[in-house]
Short mmCIF file of C-alpha atoms in Angstrom, two decimals:
data_model
loop_
_atom_site.label_atom_id
_atom_site.label_comp_id
_atom_site.label_asym_id
_atom_site.label_seq_id
_atom_site.Cartn_x
_atom_site.Cartn_y
_atom_site.Cartn_z
CA MET V 1 0.00 0.00 0.00
CA TYR V 2 1.24 3.52 -0.81
CA LYS V 3 2.30 5.55 2.22
CA LEU V 4 2.69 9.08 0.86
CA LEU V 5 0.70 11.15 -1.63
CA ALA V 6 2.25 14.35 -3.00
CA LEU V 7 -0.32 16.78 -4.38
CA ASP V 8 0.23 19.81 -6.55
CA LEU V 9 -2.26 22.63 -5.89
CA ASP V 10 -3.07 24.91 -8.84
CA GLY V 11 -4.66 22.97 -11.67
CA THR V 12 -4.62 19.80 -9.57
CA LEU V 13 -6.17 19.88 -6.10
CA LEU V 14 -7.76 23.27 -6.78
CA ASP V 15 -10.50 23.78 -9.35
CA LYS V 16 -10.83 26.81 -11.62
CA GLU V 17 -12.31 28.78 -8.71
CA ASN V 18 -9.28 27.95 -6.52
CA GLN V 19 -11.44 25.74 -4.33
CA ILE V 20 -11.06 22.13 -3.13
CA SER V 21 -14.12 20.06 -3.97
CA ALA V 22 -15.91 18.00 -1.35
CA GLN V 23 -15.09 14.89 -3.40
CA ASN V 24 -11.37 15.65 -3.22
CA ILE V 25 -11.51 16.41 0.50
CA ASN V 26 -13.37 13.18 1.27
CA ALA V 27 -10.96 11.06 -0.76
CA ILE V 28 -7.94 12.64 0.97
CA LYS V 29 -9.49 12.17 4.41
CA ARG V 30 -10.13 8.51 3.63
CA ILE V 31 -6.52 7.67 2.80
CA ILE V 32 -5.19 9.71 5.73
CA GLN V 33 -7.41 7.58 7.97
CA GLN V 34 -5.69 4.58 6.36
CA HIS V 35 -2.33 6.00 7.53
CA CYS V 36 -1.24 7.50 4.23
CA MET V 37 0.56 10.82 4.58
CA VAL V 38 -0.45 13.67 2.25
CA VAL V 39 2.01 16.41 1.31
CA LEU V 40 1.07 19.61 -0.54
CA CYS V 41 3.64 20.57 -3.20
CA SER V 42 3.44 23.94 -4.90
CA ALA V 43 5.22 26.90 -6.44
CA ARG V 44 3.36 28.93 -3.79
CA PRO V 45 5.01 30.13 -0.56
CA VAL V 46 4.20 28.33 2.69
CA LYS V 47 1.68 30.95 3.82
CA ALA V 48 -0.29 30.59 0.60
CA ILE V 49 -0.26 26.79 0.80
CA ALA V 50 -1.60 26.94 4.35
CA ALA V 51 -4.33 29.34 3.20
CA VAL V 52 -5.63 26.77 0.72
CA ILE V 53 -6.62 24.34 3.47
CA TYR V 54 -7.44 26.91 6.16
CA ASN V 55 -10.91 26.33 7.62
CA THR V 56 -11.33 23.05 5.74
CA GLU V 57 -11.37 19.54 7.15
CA LEU V 58 -7.81 19.13 5.87
CA GLU V 59 -6.34 21.97 7.94
CA HIS V 60 -5.23 19.76 10.85
CA LEU V 61 -4.66 16.61 8.81
CA ILE V 62 -1.87 17.76 6.48
CA ARG V 63 1.42 18.44 8.22
CA TYR V 64 4.07 18.89 5.51
CA PHE V 65 4.36 21.44 2.71
CA ILE V 66 6.81 21.53 -0.20
CA SER V 67 6.88 25.20 -1.14
CA PHE V 68 8.54 27.34 -3.83
CA ASN V 69 8.87 24.31 -6.13
CA GLY V 70 11.00 22.48 -3.60
CA ALA V 71 13.16 25.26 -2.23
CA TRP V 72 11.29 25.29 1.11
CA ILE V 73 10.15 22.17 2.97
CA TYR V 74 8.07 23.02 6.02
CA ASP V 75 6.56 21.22 9.01
CA ALA V 76 3.29 22.98 9.82
CA VAL V 77 2.88 21.20 13.17
CA GLU V 78 6.33 22.12 14.49
CA ARG V 79 6.16 25.42 12.60
CA ALA V 80 9.72 24.81 11.52
CA ASP V 81 11.77 24.46 8.36
CA ILE V 82 12.90 21.00 7.33
CA ARG V 83 14.96 22.57 4.56
CA PHE V 84 15.22 26.09 3.15
CA THR V 85 17.44 26.64 0.10
CA PRO V 86 17.72 30.25 -1.13
CA LEU V 87 19.86 31.48 -4.00
CA SER V 88 23.35 32.70 -3.14
CA ARG V 89 24.18 36.39 -3.55
CA LYS V 90 26.31 35.58 -6.60
CA GLU V 91 23.45 33.63 -8.18
CA VAL V 92 21.05 36.52 -7.57
CA GLN V 93 23.54 39.00 -9.04
CA THR V 94 23.99 36.89 -12.19
CA ALA V 95 20.24 36.60 -12.62
CA ILE V 96 19.72 40.34 -12.11
CA ALA V 97 22.27 41.10 -14.83
CA MET V 98 20.54 38.71 -17.25
CA LEU V 99 17.10 40.14 -16.48
CA ALA V 100 18.28 43.71 -16.93
CA GLU V 101 20.04 42.92 -20.21
CA ASN V 102 16.93 41.28 -21.65
CA GLN V 103 14.37 43.56 -19.94
CA PHE V 104 12.27 40.58 -18.86
CA PRO V 105 9.40 41.46 -16.47
CA HIS V 106 10.05 39.68 -13.19
CA HIS V 107 9.79 39.60 -9.42
CA PHE V 108 11.75 38.09 -6.54
CA PHE V 109 10.46 36.03 -3.62
CA THR V 110 11.61 35.94 -0.02
CA ARG V 111 9.77 33.90 2.61
CA THR V 112 7.43 36.80 3.35
CA ASN V 113 7.17 39.17 0.39
CA MET V 114 7.65 39.79 -3.32
CA MET V 115 10.27 42.29 -4.45
CA ILE V 116 10.41 44.28 -7.69
CA CYS V 117 12.98 46.62 -9.21
CA SER V 118 10.65 48.53 -11.51
CA PRO V 119 7.71 50.76 -10.57
CA ASN V 120 5.83 49.27 -13.53
CA ILE V 121 4.15 46.28 -11.92
CA SER V 122 3.06 43.50 -14.29
CA TYR V 123 -0.50 42.19 -14.16
CA TYR V 124 0.96 38.74 -13.47
CA THR V 125 2.98 40.03 -10.53
CA ARG V 126 -0.13 41.66 -9.07
CA TYR V 127 -2.07 38.43 -9.61
CA GLU V 128 0.46 36.39 -7.62
CA SER V 129 0.59 39.05 -4.93
CA ASP V 130 -3.18 38.84 -4.55
CA ILE V 131 -3.51 35.07 -4.65
CA PHE V 132 -0.53 34.53 -2.32
CA ALA V 133 -1.49 37.44 -0.02
CA MET V 134 2.09 38.73 -0.23
CA GLU V 135 3.12 42.36 -0.16
CA ILE V 136 4.98 43.79 -3.17
CA VAL V 137 8.07 45.72 -2.07
CA PHE V 138 10.05 48.01 -4.37
CA ALA V 139 13.84 47.81 -4.01
CA GLU V 140 16.90 48.72 -6.02
CA PRO V 141 18.69 45.81 -7.75
CA ALA V 142 21.86 46.46 -5.70
CA TYR V 143 19.88 45.97 -2.47
CA ILE V 144 18.22 42.77 -3.68
CA ALA V 145 21.59 41.42 -4.83
CA GLN V 146 22.95 41.66 -1.28
CA ARG V 147 20.16 39.69 0.36
CA ASP V 148 20.62 36.10 1.56
CA ASP V 149 16.96 35.11 1.46
CA ILE V 150 15.96 35.35 -2.22
CA VAL V 151 14.50 31.91 -2.78
CA LYS V 152 12.95 32.24 -6.23
CA ILE V 153 12.83 34.61 -9.20
CA SER V 154 9.78 34.59 -11.46
CA MET V 155 9.71 35.93 -15.00
CA VAL V 156 6.19 36.77 -16.04
CA GLY V 157 4.24 37.49 -19.20
CA SER V 158 1.96 36.16 -21.92
CA THR V 159 2.00 32.53 -23.02
CA ASP V 160 3.98 33.40 -26.15
CA PHE V 161 6.47 35.45 -24.15
CA ILE V 162 7.09 32.65 -21.64
CA ASP V 163 7.44 30.07 -24.43
CA ASN V 164 9.94 32.29 -26.23
CA ILE V 165 12.15 33.01 -23.25
CA ALA V 166 12.07 29.47 -21.85
CA ASN V 167 14.27 27.94 -24.54
CA LYS V 168 16.66 30.88 -24.52
CA ILE V 169 17.18 30.79 -20.77
CA ASP V 170 17.32 26.99 -20.63
CA GLU V 171 20.10 26.97 -23.18
CA GLN V 172 22.15 29.63 -21.40
CA PHE V 173 21.59 28.87 -17.73
CA HIS V 174 20.54 25.22 -17.27
CA LEU V 175 23.90 24.38 -15.66
CA GLN V 176 23.69 27.28 -13.19
CA TYR V 177 20.10 27.18 -11.97
CA SER V 178 17.01 25.06 -11.67
CA LEU V 179 14.63 26.47 -14.30
CA SER V 180 10.95 25.69 -14.35
CA LYS V 181 7.83 26.70 -16.26
CA THR V 182 5.13 26.64 -13.59
CA SER V 183 2.25 27.82 -15.79
CA ASN V 184 1.67 29.55 -19.11
CA HIS V 185 2.58 32.89 -17.52
CA TYR V 186 5.42 32.11 -15.08
CA TYR V 187 8.96 30.88 -15.64
CA GLU V 188 11.08 30.49 -12.53
CA ILE V 189 14.71 30.49 -11.46
CA MET V 190 15.87 28.66 -8.33
CA LYS V 191 19.07 27.22 -6.96
CA HIS V 192 20.56 24.48 -9.13
CA GLY V 193 19.28 21.02 -8.20
CA ILE V 194 16.11 22.30 -6.55
CA ASN V 195 12.80 20.98 -7.85
CA LYS V 196 9.69 19.31 -6.49
CA GLY V 197 11.05 15.81 -7.09
CA ASP V 198 14.28 16.52 -5.21
CA ALA V 199 12.28 17.96 -2.30
CA LEU V 200 9.92 15.00 -2.29
CA HIS V 201 12.94 12.67 -2.19
CA TYR V 202 14.42 14.66 0.72
CA LEU V 203 11.15 14.66 2.67
CA SER V 204 10.58 10.95 2.01
CA GLN V 205 14.01 10.17 3.46
CA HIS V 206 13.23 12.42 6.43
CA LEU V 207 10.05 10.40 7.00
CA ASN V 208 11.74 7.05 6.26
CA ILE V 209 9.40 6.32 3.34
CA SER V 210 10.78 4.66 0.19
CA ALA V 211 10.09 5.93 -3.32
CA GLN V 212 8.14 2.73 -4.01
CA ALA V 213 5.54 3.88 -1.49
CA VAL V 214 5.06 7.37 -3.02
CA VAL V 215 2.37 8.62 -5.43
CA SER V 216 2.39 12.11 -6.93
CA ILE V 217 -0.28 14.04 -8.83
CA GLY V 218 0.23 17.21 -10.89
CA ASP V 219 -0.54 19.08 -14.08
CA GLN V 220 2.48 21.21 -15.04
CA GLU V 221 6.05 20.71 -16.22
CA ASN V 222 7.35 21.49 -12.72
CA ASP V 223 5.52 18.36 -11.50
CA ILE V 224 7.41 15.99 -13.81
CA SER V 225 10.32 15.67 -11.37
CA MET V 226 7.81 14.34 -8.81
CA PHE V 227 6.60 11.76 -11.32
CA GLN V 228 10.20 10.68 -11.91
CA PHE V 229 10.80 10.09 -8.20
CA SER V 230 7.46 8.47 -7.33
CA ALA V 231 6.40 4.88 -7.80
CA VAL V 232 3.33 6.25 -9.57
CA GLY V 233 3.07 9.67 -11.20
CA VAL V 234 -0.41 10.82 -12.17
CA ALA V 235 -1.03 13.64 -14.65
CA MET V 236 -4.30 15.54 -14.45
CA GLY V 237 -6.67 15.46 -17.40
CA ASN V 238 -6.06 19.20 -17.89
CA ALA V 239 -2.28 18.69 -18.20
CA SER V 240 -0.53 19.17 -21.54
CA ASP V 241 0.15 16.17 -23.76
CA TYR V 242 3.83 16.44 -22.87
CA VAL V 243 3.18 16.30 -19.11
CA LYS V 244 0.81 13.37 -19.64
CA SER V 245 3.51 11.54 -21.61
CA CYS V 246 5.82 11.79 -18.58
CA ALA V 247 3.28 10.27 -16.17
CA ASP V 248 2.34 6.67 -15.43
CA ARG V 249 -1.38 7.43 -15.36
CA VAL V 250 -3.78 10.17 -16.43
CA SER V 251 -6.72 11.22 -14.26
CA GLN V 252 -9.73 13.43 -14.87
CA ASP V 253 -9.27 17.20 -14.92
CA ASN V 254 -9.22 19.51 -11.92
CA ASN V 255 -12.83 20.58 -12.43
CA GLN V 256 -13.96 16.94 -12.40
CA HIS V 257 -12.40 15.99 -9.05
CA GLY V 258 -9.35 14.44 -10.72
CA VAL V 259 -7.52 14.01 -7.41
CA ALA V 260 -10.39 11.98 -5.95
CA PHE V 261 -10.61 9.94 -9.16
CA ALA V 262 -6.91 9.03 -8.96
CA ILE V 263 -7.06 8.26 -5.24
CA ASN V 264 -10.02 5.95 -5.71
CA GLN V 265 -8.14 4.06 -8.40
CA LEU V 266 -4.92 3.69 -6.41
CA TRP V 267 -6.50 3.22 -2.99
CA PRO V 268 -9.67 1.23 -3.80
CA VAL V 269 -12.58 1.68 -1.42
#
């Protein structure tokens, strides 16, 4: 029997209204009662992950969060980091130079806020600020470059813009950073080696759970590393054909309770 289920949030556990359906909640509660651990894995910061299950039946049942695409692993019961992996100052400085040279719209994340260098705030930056309930702070690049707590840098824009820059940045920087497209409008830079799969591996070792006992469910390219680590990787029905091709199974989409559908197949009632 599987002992750990890793769940992506946006486009997976959450529907188009950013809600968790009763069907998904009931399925998750059932396997937790059967002593399966559930971990929430997201590009969101810890505070925004916690907000998703606040005032739901899952609030006191889910203990561990994998945040910022794996850069922050958090124990919500102990209220303590299991691992926090920010970018080094040199890595931030290199990224700032690249962003300035190319004039890519972007923002920086610390544990508690979003930082920008330009007074012209992108719609996509405002959207993340709203949905994550994080303050946007303006700061000069030189100040940001001296911080030790920049955990993630997000480039933002239209679908075409993100698709165009992804290949360019991958080609130039794939040996220096972990690079990840987290949706059609966000492309992210983190410390090299950091991804959801690496974090899931780290947490599984921390919990003394083998990969053969792990299931993961997701819908975006940043979830593929979880599929690669897990015994079973499940792509949502709303995932792209490429993401589906990297998974072991395909579920229903996030507006059809795809998490519950997958759970009921893998943990039969």
